[in-house]
Coordinates of C-alpha atoms in Angstrom, one line a residue:
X1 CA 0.0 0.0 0.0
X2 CA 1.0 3.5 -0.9
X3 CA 1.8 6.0 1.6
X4 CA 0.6 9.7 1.5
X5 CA 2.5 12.3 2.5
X6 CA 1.2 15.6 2.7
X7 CA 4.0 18.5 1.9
X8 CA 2.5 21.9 3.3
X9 CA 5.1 24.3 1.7
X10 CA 4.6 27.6 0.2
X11 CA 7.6 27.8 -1.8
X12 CA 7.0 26.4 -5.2
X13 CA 10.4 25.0 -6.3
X14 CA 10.8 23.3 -3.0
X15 CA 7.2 21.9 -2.7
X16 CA 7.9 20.0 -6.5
X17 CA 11.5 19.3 -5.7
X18 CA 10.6 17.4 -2.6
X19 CA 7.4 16.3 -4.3
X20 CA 9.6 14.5 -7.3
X21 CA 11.9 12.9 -5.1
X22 CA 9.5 11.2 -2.7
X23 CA 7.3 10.0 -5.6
X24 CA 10.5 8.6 -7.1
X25 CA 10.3 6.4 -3.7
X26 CA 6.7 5.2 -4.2
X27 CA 4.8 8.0 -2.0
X28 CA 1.5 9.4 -2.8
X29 CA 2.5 13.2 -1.9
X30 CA 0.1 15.6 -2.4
X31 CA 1.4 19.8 -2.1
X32 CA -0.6 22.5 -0.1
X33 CA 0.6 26.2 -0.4
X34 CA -1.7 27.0 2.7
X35 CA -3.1 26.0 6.0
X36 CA -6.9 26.4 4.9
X37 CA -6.3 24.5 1.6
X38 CA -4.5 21.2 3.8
X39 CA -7.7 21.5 6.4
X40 CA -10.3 21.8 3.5
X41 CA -8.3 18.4 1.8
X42 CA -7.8 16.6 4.8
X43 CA -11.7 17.4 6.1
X44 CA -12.8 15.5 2.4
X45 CA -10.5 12.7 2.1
X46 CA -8.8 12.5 5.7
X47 CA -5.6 12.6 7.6
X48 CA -2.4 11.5 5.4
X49 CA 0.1 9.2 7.1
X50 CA 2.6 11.6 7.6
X51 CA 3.1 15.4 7.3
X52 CA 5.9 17.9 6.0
X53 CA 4.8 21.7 7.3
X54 CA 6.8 25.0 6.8
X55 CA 6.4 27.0 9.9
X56 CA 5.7 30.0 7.5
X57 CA 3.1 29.5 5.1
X58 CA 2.4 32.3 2.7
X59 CA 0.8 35.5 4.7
X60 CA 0.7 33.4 8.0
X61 CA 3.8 34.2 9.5
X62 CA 3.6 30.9 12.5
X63 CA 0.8 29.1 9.9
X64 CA 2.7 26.0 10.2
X65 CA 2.4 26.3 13.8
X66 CA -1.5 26.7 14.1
X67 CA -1.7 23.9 11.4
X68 CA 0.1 21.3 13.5
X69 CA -1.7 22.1 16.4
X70 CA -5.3 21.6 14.7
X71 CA -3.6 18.3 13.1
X72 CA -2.9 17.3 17.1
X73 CA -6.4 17.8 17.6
X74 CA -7.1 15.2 15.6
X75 CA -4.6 12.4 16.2
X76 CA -2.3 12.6 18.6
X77 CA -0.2 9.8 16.3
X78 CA 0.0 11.3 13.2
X79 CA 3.8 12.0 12.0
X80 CA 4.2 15.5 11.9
X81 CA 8.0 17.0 10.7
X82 CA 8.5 20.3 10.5
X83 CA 10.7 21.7 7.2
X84 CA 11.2 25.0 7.7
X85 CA 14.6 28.2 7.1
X86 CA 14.0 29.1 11.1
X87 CA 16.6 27.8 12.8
X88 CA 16.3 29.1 16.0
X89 CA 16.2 27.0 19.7
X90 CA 12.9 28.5 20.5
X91 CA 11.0 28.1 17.6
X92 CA 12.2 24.5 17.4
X93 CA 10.8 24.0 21.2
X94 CA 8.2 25.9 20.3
X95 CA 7.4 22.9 17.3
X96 CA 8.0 19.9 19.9
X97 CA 5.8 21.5 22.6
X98 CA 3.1 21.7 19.9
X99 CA 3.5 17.9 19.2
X100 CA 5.9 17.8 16.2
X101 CA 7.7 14.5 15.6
X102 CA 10.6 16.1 14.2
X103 CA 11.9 19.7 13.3
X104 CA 14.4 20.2 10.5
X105 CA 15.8 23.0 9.0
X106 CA 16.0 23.1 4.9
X107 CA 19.6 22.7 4.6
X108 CA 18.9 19.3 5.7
X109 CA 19.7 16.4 2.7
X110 CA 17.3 14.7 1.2
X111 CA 19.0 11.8 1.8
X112 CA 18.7 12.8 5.7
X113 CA 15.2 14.2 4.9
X114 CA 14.0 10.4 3.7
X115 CA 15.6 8.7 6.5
X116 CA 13.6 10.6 9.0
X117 CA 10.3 10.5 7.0
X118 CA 11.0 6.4 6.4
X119 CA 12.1 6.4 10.3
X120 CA 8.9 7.7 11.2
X121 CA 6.7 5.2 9.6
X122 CA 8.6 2.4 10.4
X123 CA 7.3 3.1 13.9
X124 CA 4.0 2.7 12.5
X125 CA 4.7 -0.3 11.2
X126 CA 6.3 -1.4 14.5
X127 CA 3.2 -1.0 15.9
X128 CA 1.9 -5.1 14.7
X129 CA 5.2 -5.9 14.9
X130 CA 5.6 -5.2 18.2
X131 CA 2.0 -6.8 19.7
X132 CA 3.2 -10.0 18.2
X133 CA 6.7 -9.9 20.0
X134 CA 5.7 -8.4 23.8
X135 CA 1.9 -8.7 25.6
X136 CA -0.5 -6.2 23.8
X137 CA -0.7 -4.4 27.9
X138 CA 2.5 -3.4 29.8
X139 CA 1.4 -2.1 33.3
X140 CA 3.8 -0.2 35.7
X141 CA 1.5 1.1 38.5
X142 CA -1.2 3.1 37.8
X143 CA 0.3 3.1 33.8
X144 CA -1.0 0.9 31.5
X145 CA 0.8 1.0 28.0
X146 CA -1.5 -0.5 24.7
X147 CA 1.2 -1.9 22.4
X148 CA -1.8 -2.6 19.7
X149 CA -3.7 0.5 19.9
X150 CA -0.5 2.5 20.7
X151 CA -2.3 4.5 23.6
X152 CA -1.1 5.0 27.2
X153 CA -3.3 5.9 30.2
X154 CA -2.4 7.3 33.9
X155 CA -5.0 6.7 36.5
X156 CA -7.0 5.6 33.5
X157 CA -7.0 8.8 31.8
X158 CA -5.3 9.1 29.0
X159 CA -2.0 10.4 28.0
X160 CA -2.1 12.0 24.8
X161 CA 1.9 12.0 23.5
X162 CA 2.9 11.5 20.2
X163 CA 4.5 8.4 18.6
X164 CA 8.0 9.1 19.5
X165 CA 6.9 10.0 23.2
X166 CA 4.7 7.2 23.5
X167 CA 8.1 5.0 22.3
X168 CA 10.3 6.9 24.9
X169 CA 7.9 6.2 27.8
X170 CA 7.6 2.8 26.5
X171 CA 11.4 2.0 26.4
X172 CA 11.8 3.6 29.7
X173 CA 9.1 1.7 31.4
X174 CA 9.7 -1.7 29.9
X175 CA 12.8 -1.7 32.2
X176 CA 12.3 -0.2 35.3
X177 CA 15.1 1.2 37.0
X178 CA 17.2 0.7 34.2
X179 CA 19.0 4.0 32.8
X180 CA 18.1 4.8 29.4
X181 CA 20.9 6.4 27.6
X182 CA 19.5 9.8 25.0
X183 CA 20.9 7.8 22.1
X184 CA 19.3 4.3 23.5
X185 CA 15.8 6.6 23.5
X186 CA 16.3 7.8 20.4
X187 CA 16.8 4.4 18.8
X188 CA 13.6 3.2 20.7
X189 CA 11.5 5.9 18.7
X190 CA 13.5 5.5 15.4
X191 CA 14.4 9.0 15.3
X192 CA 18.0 11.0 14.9
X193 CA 18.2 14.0 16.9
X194 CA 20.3 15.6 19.5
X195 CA 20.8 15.9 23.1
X196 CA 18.5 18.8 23.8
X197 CA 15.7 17.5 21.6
X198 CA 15.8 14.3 23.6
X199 CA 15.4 16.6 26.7
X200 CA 12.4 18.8 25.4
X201 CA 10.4 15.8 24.2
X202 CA 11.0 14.4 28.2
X203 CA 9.9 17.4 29.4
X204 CA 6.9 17.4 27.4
X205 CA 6.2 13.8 28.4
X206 CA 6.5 14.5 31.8
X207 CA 4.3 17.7 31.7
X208 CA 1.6 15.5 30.0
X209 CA 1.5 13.1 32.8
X210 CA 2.0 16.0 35.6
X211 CA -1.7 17.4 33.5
X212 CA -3.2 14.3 35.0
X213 CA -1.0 13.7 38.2
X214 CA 0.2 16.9 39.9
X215 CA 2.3 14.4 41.9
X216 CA 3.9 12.5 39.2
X217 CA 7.8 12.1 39.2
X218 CA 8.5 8.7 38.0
X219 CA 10.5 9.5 35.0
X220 CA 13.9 10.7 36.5
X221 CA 17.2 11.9 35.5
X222 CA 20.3 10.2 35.8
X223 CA 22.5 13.5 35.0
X224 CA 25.2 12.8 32.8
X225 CA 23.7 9.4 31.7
X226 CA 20.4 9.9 30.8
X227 CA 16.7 8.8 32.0
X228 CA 15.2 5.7 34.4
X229 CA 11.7 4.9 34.9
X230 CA 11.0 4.6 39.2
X231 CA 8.3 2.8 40.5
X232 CA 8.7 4.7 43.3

């Protein structure tokens, strides 16, 4: 089966270079100029499964921004990468915290640019993969962790976090107590990204459970080493 990307870019040469060169990999990849035309397509024919968004999209200066949160809205599993020129720290933060997957910059490769957008939906395909190999329910405590419907719940309430933080809690509570390097978290989520990314996406995780649980603090940090999941 074909997989559809959706490329929200408003810059022309860059929407059909990208467009080419993923179709030349088998991807259905349809181009939006604007945040109203991707909602007006994806309200008709549905969510792609995965999504390319320029923070900037034509007069809407953080377009990109507004589109990925509306997208969270609506599945808090879709891929989301963010392609974009602004390269600075807070508007990448400012991307995870919305739920992004993955912020890049576009002097990125496209040999880089496929690896993360393959990376990504290999974790989808995981997903069956994974049921067959471990129980379909992983409980820690008041967690419960849904391998097939790749959902987790606190106090039975549940989480919302995106694929790769639902694959970092999962690899840290899989092993309790055991210290998860940033690199060992990284390859549980199939993603590449650096140090502080790592961090923001924990800090996110553990402000989603913390919405739930004012009291939570059972993912902590071995400094210098990385992250553990306490039962304590």
């Amino acid at each position: 089966m074909q997989r559809i990307i959706a490329l929200v870019e408003d810059e022309p040469t860059i929407a059909a270079n990208y467009q080419a060169s993923f179709q030349r990999l088998g991807f259905i990849v349809n181009v939006f100029a604007t945040r109203s035309q991707a909602l007006s397509y994806f309200g008709e024919r549905g969510l792609p499964d995965l999504a390319i968004i320029d923070v900037g999209l034509a007069d809407e200066y953080e377009g990109g921004f507004d589109l990925c949160r509306q997208l969270r809205e609506q599945s808090a599993t879709l891929p989301i990468i963010f392609l974009t020129a602004r390269d600075s720290e807070l508007d990448e933060v400012s991307g995870l915290r919305l739920g992004a997957d993955d912020y890049l910059t576009k002097d990125i490769s496209l040999t880089q640019m496929v690896a993360r957008v393959k990376a990504l939906l290999r974790r989808v395909d995981a997903l069956e993969q994974r049921g067959n190999q471990d129980n379909d329910v992983l409980t820690r405590g008041e967690m419960e962790i849904n391998n097939l419907t790749m959902t987790i719940t606190w106090h039975q309430q549940a989480v919302e976090l995106t694929l790769t933080e639902f694959w970092i809690v999962h690899a840290l509570a899989k092993y309790p107590g055991q210290v998860k390097s940033r690199q060992q978290l990284m390859d549980a989520a199939n993603v590449v990204q650096d140090d502080n990314t790592i961090t923001t996406h924990i800090k996110r995780i553990r402000r989603k459970f913390k919405h739930i649980d004012a009291d939570f603090d059972h993912i902590r940090t071995a400094y210098g080493m990385g992250y553990r999941w306490s039962a304590q």
